[in-house]
PDB file of C-alpha atoms and ligand atoms in Angstrom:
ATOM      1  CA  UNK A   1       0.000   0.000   0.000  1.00 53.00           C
ATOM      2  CA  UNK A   2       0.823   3.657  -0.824  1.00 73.00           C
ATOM      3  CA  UNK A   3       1.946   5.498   2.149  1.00 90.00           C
ATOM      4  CA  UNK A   4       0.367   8.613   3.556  1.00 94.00           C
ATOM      5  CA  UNK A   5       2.418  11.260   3.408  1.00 97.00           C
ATOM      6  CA  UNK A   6       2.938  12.667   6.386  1.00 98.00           C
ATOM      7  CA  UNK A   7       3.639  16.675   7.342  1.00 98.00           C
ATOM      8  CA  UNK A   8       4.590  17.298  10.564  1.00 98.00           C
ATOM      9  CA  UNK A   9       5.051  20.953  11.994  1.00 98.00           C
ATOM     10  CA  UNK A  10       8.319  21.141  14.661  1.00 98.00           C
ATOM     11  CA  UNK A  11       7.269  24.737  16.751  1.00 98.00           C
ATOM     12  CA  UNK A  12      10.539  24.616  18.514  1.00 98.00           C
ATOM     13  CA  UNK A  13      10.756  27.455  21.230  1.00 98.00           C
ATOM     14  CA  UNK A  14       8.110  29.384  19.504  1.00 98.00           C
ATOM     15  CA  UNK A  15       4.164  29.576  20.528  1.00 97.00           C
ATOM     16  CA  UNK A  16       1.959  30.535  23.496  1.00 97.00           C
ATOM     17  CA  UNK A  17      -1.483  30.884  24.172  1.00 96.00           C
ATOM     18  CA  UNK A  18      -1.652  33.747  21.514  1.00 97.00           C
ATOM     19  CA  UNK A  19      -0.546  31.790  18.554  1.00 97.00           C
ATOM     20  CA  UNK A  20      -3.473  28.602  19.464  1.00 98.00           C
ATOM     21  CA  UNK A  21      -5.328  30.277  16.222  1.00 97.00           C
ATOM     22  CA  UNK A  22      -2.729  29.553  14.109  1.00 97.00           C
ATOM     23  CA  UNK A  23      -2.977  25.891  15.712  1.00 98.00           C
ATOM     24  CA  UNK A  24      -6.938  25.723  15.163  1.00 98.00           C
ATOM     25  CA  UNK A  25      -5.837  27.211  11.347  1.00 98.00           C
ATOM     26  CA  UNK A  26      -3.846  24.506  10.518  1.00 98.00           C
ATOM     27  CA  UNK A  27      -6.294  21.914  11.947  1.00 98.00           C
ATOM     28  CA  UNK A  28      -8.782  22.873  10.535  1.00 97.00           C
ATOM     29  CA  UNK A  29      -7.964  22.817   7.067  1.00 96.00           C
ATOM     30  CA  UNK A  30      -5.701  20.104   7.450  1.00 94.00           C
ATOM     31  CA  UNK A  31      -8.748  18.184   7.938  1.00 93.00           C
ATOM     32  CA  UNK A  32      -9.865  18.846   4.653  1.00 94.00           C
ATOM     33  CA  UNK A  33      -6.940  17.027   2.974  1.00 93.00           C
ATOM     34  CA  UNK A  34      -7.548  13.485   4.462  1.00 90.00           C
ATOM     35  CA  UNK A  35      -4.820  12.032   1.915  1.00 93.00           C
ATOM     36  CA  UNK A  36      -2.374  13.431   4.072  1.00 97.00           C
ATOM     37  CA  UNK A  37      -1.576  12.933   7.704  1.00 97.00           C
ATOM     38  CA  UNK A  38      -0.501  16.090   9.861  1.00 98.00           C
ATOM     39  CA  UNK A  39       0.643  16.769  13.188  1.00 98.00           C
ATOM     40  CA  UNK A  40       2.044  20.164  14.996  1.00 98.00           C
ATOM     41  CA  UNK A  41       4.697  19.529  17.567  1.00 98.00           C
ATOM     42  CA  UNK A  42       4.617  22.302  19.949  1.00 98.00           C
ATOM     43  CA  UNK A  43       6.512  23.655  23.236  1.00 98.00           C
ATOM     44  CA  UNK A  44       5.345  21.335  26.323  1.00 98.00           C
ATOM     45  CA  UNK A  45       3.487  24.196  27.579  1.00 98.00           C
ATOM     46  CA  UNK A  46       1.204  24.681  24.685  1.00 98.00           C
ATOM     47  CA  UNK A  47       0.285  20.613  24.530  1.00 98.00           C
ATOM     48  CA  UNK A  48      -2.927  20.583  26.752  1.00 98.00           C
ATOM     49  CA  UNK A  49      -4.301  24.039  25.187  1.00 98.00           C
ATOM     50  CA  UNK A  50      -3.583  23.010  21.966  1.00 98.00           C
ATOM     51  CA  UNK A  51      -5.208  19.200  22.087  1.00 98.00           C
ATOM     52  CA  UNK A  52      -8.372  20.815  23.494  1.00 97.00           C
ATOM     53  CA  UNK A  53      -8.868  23.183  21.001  1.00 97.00           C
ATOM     54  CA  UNK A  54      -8.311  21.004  17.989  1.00 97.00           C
ATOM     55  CA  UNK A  55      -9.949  17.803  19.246  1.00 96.00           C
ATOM     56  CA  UNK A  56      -8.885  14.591  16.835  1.00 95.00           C
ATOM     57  CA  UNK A  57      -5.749  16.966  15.263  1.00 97.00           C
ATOM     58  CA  UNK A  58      -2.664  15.056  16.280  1.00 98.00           C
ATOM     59  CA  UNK A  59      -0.671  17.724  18.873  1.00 98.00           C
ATOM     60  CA  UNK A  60       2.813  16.120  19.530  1.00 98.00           C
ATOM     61  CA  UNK A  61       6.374  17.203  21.646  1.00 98.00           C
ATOM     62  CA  UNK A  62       9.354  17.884  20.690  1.00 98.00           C
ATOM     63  CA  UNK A  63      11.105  15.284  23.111  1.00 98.00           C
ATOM     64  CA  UNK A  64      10.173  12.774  26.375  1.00 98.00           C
ATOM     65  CA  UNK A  65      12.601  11.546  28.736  1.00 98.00           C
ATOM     66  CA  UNK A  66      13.128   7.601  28.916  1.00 98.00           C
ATOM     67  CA  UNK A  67      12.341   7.261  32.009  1.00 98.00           C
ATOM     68  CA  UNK A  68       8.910   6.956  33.912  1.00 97.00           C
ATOM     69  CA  UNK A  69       9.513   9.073  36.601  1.00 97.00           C
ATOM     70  CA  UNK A  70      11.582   9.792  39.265  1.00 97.00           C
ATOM     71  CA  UNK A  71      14.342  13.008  39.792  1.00 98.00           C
ATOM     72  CA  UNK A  72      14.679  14.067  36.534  1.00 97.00           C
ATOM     73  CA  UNK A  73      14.491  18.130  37.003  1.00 97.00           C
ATOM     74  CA  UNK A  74      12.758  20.188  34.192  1.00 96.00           C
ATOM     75  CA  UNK A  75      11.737  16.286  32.262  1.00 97.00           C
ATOM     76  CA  UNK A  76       8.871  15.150  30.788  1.00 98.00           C
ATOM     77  CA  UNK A  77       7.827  11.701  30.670  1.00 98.00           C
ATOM     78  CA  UNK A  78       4.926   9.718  28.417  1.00 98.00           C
ATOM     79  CA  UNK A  79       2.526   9.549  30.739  1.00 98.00           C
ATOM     80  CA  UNK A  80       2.423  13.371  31.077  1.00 98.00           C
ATOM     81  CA  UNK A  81       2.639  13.632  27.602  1.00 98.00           C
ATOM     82  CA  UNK A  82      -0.406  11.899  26.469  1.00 98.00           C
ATOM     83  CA  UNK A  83      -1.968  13.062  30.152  1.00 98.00           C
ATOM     84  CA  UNK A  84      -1.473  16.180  28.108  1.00 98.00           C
ATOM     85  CA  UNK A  85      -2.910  15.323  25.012  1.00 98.00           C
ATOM     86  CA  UNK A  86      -0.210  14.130  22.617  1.00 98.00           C
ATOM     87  CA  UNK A  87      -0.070  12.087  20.211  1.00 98.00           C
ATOM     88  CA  UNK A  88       3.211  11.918  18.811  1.00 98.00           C
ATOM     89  CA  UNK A  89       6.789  12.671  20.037  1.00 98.00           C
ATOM     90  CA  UNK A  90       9.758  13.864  18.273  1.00 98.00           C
ATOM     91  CA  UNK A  91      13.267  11.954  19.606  1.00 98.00           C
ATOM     92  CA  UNK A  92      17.013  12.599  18.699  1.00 98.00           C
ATOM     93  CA  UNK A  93      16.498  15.942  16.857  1.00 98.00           C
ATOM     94  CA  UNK A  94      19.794  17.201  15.920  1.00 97.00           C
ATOM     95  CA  UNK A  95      19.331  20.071  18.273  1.00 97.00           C
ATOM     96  CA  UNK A  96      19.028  18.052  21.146  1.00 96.00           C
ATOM     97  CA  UNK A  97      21.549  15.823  19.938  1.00 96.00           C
ATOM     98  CA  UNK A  98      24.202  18.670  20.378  1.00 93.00           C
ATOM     99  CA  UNK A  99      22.881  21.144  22.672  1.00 92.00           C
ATOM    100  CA  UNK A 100      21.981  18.201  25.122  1.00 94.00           C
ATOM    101  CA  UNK A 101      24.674  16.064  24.217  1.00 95.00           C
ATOM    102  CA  UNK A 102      22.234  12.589  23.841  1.00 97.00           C
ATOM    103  CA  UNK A 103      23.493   9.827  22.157  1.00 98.00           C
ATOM    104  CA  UNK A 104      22.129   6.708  19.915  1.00 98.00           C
ATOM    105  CA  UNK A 105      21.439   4.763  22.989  1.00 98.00           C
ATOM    106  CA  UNK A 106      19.293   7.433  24.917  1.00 98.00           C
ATOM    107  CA  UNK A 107      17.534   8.444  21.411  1.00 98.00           C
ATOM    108  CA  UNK A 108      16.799   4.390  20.996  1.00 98.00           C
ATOM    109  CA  UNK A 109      15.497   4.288  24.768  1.00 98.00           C
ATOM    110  CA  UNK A 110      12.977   7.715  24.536  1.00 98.00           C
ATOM    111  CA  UNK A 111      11.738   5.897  21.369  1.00 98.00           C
ATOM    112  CA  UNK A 112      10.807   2.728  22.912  1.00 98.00           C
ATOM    113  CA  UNK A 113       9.333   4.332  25.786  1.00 98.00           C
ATOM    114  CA  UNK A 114       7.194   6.683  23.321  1.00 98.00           C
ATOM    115  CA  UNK A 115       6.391   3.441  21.396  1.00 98.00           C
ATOM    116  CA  UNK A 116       5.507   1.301  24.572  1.00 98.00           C
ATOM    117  CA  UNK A 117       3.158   3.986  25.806  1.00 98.00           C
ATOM    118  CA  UNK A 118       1.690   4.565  22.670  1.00 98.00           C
ATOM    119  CA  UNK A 119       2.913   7.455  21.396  1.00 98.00           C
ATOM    120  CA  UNK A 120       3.554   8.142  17.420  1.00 98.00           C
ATOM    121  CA  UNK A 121       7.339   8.694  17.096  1.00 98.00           C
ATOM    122  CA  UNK A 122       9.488  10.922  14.004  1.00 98.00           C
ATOM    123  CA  UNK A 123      13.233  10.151  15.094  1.00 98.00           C
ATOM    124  CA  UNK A 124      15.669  12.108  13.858  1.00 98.00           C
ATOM    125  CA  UNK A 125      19.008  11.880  11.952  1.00 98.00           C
ATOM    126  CA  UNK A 126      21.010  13.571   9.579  1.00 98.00           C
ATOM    127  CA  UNK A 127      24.927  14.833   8.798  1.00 98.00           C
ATOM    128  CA  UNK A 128      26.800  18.062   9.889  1.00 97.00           C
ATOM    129  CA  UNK A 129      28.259  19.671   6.706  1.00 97.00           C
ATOM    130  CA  UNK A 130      32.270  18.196   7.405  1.00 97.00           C
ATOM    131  CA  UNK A 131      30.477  14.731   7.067  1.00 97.00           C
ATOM    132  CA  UNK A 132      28.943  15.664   3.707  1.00 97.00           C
ATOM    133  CA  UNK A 133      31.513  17.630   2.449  1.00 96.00           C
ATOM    134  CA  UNK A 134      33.789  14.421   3.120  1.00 98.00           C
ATOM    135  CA  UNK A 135      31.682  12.007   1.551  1.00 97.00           C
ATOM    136  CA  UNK A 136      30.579  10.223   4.429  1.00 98.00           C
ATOM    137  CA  UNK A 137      26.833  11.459   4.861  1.00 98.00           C
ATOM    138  CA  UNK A 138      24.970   7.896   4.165  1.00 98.00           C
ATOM    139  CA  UNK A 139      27.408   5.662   5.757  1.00 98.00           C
ATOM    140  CA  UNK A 140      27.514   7.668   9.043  1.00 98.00           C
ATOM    141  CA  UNK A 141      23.679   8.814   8.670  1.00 98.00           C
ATOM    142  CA  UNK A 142      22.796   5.104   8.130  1.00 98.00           C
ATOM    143  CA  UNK A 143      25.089   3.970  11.461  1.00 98.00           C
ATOM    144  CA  UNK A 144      23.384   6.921  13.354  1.00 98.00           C
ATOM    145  CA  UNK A 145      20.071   5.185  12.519  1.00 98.00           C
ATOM    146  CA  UNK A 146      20.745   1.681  13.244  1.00 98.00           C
ATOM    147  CA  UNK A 147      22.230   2.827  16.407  1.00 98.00           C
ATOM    148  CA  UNK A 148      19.103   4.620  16.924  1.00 98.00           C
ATOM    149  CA  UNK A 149      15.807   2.452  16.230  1.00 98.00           C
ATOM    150  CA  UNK A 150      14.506   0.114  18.669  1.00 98.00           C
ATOM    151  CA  UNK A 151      15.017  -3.483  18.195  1.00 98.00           C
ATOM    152  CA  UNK A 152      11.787  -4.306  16.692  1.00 97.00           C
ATOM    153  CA  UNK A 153       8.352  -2.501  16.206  1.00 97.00           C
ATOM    154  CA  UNK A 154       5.007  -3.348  16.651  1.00 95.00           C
ATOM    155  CA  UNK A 155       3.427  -1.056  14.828  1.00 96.00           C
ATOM    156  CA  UNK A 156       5.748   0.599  12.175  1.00 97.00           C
ATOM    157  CA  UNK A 157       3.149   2.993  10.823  1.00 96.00           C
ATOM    158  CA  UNK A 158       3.590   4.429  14.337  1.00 98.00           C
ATOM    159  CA  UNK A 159       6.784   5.232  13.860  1.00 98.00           C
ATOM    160  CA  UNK A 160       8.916   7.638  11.377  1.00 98.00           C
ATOM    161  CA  UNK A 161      12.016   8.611  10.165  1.00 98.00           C
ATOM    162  CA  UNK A 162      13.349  12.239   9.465  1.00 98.00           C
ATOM    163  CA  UNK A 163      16.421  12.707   7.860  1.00 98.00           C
ATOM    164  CA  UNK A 164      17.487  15.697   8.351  1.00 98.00           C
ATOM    165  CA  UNK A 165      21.056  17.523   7.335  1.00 98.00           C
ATOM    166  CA  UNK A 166      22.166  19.421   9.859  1.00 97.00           C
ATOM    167  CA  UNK A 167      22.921  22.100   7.778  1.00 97.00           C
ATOM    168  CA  UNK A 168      20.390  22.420   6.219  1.00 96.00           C
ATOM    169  CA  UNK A 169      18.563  23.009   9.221  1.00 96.00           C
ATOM    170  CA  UNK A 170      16.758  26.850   9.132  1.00 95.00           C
ATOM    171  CA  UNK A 171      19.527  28.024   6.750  1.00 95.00           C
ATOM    172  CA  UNK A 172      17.691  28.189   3.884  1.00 93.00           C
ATOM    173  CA  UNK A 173      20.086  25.625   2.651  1.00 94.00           C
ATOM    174  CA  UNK A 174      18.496  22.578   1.207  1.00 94.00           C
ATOM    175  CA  UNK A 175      19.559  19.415  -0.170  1.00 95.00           C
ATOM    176  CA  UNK A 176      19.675  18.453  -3.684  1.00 96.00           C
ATOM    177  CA  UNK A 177      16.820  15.895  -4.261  1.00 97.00           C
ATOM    178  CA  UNK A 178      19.431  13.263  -5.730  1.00 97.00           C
ATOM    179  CA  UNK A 179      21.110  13.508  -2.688  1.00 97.00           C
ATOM    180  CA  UNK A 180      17.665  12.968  -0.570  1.00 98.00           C
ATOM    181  CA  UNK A 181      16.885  10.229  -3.349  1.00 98.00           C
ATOM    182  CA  UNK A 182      20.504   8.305  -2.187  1.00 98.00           C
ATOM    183  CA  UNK A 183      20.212   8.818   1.379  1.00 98.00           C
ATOM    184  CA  UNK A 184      16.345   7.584   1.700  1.00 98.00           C
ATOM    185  CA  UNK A 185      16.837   4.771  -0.048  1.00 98.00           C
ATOM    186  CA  UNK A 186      19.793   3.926   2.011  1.00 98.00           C
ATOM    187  CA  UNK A 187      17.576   4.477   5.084  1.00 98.00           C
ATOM    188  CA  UNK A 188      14.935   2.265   3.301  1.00 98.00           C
ATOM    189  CA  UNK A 189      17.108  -0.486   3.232  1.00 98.00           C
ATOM    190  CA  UNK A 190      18.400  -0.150   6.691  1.00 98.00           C
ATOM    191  CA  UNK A 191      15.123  -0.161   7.772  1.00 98.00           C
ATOM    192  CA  UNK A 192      14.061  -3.388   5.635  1.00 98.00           C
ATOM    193  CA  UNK A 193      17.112  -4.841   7.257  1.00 98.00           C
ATOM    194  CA  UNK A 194      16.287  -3.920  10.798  1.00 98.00           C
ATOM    195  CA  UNK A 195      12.356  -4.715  10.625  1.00 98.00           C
ATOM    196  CA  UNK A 196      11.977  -7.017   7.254  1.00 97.00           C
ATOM    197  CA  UNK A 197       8.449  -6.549   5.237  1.00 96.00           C
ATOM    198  CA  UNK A 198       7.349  -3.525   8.312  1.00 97.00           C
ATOM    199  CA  UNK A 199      10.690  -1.440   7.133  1.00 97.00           C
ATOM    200  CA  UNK A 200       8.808  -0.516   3.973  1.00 97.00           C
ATOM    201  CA  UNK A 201       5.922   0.899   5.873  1.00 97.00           C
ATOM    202  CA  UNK A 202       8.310   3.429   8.384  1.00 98.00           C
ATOM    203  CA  UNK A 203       7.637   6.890   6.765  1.00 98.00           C
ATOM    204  CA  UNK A 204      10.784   8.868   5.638  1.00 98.00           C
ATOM    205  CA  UNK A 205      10.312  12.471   5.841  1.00 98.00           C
ATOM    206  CA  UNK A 206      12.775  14.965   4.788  1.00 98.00           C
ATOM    207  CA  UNK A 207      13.956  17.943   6.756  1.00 98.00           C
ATOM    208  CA  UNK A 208      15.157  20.886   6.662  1.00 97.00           C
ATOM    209  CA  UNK A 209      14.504  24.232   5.033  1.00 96.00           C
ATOM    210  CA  UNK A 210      10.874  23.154   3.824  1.00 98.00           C
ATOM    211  CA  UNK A 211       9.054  25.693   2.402  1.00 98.00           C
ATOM    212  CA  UNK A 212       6.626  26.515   0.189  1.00 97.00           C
ATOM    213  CA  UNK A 213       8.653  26.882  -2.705  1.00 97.00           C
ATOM    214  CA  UNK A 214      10.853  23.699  -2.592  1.00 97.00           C
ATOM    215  CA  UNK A 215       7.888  21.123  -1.324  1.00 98.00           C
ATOM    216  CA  UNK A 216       6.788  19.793  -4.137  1.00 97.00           C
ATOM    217  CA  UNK A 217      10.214  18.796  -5.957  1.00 97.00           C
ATOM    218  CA  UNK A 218      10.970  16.952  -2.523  1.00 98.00           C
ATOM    219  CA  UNK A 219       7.704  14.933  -1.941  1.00 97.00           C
ATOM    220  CA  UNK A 220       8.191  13.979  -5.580  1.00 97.00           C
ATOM    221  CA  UNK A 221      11.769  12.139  -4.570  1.00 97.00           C
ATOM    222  CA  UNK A 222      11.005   8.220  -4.402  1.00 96.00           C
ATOM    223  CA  UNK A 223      10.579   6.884  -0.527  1.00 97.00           C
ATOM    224  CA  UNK A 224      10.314  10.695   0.670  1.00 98.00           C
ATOM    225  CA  UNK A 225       7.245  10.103   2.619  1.00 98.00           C
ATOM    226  CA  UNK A 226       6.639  13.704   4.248  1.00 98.00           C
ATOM    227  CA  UNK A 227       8.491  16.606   5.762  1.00 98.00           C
ATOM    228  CA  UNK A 228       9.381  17.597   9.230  1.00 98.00           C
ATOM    229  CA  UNK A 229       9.218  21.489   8.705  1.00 98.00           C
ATOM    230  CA  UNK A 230      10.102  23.705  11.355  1.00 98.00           C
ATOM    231  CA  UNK A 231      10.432  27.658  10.419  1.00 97.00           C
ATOM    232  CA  UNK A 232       7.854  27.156   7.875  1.00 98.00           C
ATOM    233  CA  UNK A 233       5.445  25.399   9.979  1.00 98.00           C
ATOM    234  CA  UNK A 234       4.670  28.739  12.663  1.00 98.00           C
ATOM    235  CA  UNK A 235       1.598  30.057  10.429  1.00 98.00           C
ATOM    236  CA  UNK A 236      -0.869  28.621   8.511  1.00 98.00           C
ATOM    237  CA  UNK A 237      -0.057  30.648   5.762  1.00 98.00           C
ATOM    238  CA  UNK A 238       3.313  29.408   5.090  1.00 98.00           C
ATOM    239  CA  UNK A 239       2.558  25.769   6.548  1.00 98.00           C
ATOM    240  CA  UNK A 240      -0.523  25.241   4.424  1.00 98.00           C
ATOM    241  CA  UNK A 241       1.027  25.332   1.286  1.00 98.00           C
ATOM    242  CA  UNK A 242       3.241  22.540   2.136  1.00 98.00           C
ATOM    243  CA  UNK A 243       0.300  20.149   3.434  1.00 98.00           C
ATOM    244  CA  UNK A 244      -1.169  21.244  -0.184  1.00 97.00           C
ATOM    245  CA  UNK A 245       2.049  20.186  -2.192  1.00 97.00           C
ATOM    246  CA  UNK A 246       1.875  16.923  -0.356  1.00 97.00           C
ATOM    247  CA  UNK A 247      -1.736  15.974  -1.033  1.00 96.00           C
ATOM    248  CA  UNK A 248      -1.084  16.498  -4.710  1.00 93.00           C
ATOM    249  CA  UNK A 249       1.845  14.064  -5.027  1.00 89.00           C
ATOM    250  CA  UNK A 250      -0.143  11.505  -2.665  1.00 71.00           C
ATOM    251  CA  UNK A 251       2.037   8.559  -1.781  1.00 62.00           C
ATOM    252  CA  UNK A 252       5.490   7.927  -2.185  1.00 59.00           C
ATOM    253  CA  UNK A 253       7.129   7.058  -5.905  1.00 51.00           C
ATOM    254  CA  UNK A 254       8.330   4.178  -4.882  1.00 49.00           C
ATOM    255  CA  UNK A 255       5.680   2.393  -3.039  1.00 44.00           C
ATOM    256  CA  UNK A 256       3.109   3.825  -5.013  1.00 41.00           C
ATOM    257  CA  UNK A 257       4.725   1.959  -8.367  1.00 41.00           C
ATOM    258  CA  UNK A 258       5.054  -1.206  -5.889  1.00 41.00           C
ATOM    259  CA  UNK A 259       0.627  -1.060  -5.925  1.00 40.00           C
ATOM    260  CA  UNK A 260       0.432  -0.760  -9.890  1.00 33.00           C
TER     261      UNK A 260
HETATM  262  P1  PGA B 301      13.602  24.223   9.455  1.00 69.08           P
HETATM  263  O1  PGA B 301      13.709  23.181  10.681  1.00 69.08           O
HETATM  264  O2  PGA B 301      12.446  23.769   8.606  1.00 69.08           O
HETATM  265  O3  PGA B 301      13.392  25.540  10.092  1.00 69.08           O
HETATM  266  O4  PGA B 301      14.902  24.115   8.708  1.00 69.08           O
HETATM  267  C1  PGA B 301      13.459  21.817  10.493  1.00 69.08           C
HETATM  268  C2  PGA B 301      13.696  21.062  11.770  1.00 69.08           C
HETATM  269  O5  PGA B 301      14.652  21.368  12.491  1.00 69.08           O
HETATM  270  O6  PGA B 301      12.940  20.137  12.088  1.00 69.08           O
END
């Protein structure tokens, strides 16, 4: 089967109670394009107010620690999450991954907790521009992810994948779709290796600089499954387009062709 694509807004620090219209704007006519999933992940503080005023619109976080409780100063864990009203979690963005120095192992762990407490999860990988610029962007981007993924999945539509360059992270700078096209269908594999038949239903998104301009030529790149957009995802006028250029190319090229 095709897969959904699958737009997912990243909020980052941005967003309180004043920007819950743009939220509700977003919802709502995301709602009209059913051929394409969508899901805002905002600041922990905007979860609950968010979730109740777009009932059924998937409201997500940006991270969860691993751990159910305990002393964990200024964490969050599942069960507040989805106490909150998420849906969905983001793990291992790059951001966290150097600001907060976590590693593989605790990205693997937040994701299996997410997954165990049923929480949708994007995890995150993707190069700095010294590992590109060497040559080495799939074969470390592809040991990032193995080192990443839980062991085994139980429901892989549950679960996605964003690649996502690290420099091409809100510089404007975006990567060239052959070189999206090579690294998702090196993450493809990986993930049929990892999960057999269920690797080919893990969406990849792409992120990174998303906008309105560039959306289309990227969902058109075989196995790019979505985007995880984060500037252009703060307004409904910028984020809308997107969700638009996504319901138009409908599923991936490559498991699309695998229907026919
Ligand atoms: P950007 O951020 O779209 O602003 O580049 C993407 C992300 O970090 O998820």
């Amino acid at each position: 089967m095709a897969l959904r694509k699958y737009v997912v807004g990243n909020w980052k620090m941005h967003g309180t109670s004043s920007d819950i219209g743009e939220i509700l704007a977003i919802a709502e006519s995301a709602r009209e394009l059913a051929e394409v999933e969508v899901a805002l992940c905002v600041p922990a503080t905007l979860i609950e107010r968010a979730a109740r005023a777009a009932p059924g619109f998937p409201i997500g976080a940006q991270d969860v620690h691993q751990l159910e409780k305990g002393a964990h100063t200024g964490s969050v864990s599942t069960a507040m999450l989805k106490d909150a009203g998420a849906a969905v979690t983001i793990v291992g963005h790059s951001e966290r991954r150097d600001a907060h120095r976590e590693s593989d192992e605790l990205v693997r762990a937040k994701a299996v907790a997410a997954l165990d407490a049923g929480l949708s999860v994007i995890l995150c990988v993707g190069e700095s521009l010294d590992v590109r610029e060497a040559g080495n962007a799939v074969a470390t981007v592809g040991e990032q992810l193995r080192r990443s993924i839980p062991a085994s999945l139980e429901a892989p539509q549950a679960f996605a994948i964003a690649y996502e360059p690290i420099w091409a992270i809100g510089t404007g700078r975006v990567a060239s779709p052959a070189d999206i096209g090579e690294m998702h269908a090196a993450l493809r594999e990986a993930l049929g290796a990892a999960y057999g038949g269920a690797g080919a239903d893990v969406r990849i998104l792409y992120g990174g600089s998303v906008s309105a301009a560039n959306a289309a030529e990227i969902f058109a790149v075989a196995n790019v499954d979505g985007a995880l957009v984060g500037g252009a995802s703060l307004t409904a006028e910028k984020f809308l387009p997107i969700v638009e250029a996504a319901a138009k190319c409908g599923g991936s090229v490559e498991t699309a062709a695998a229907d026919s």
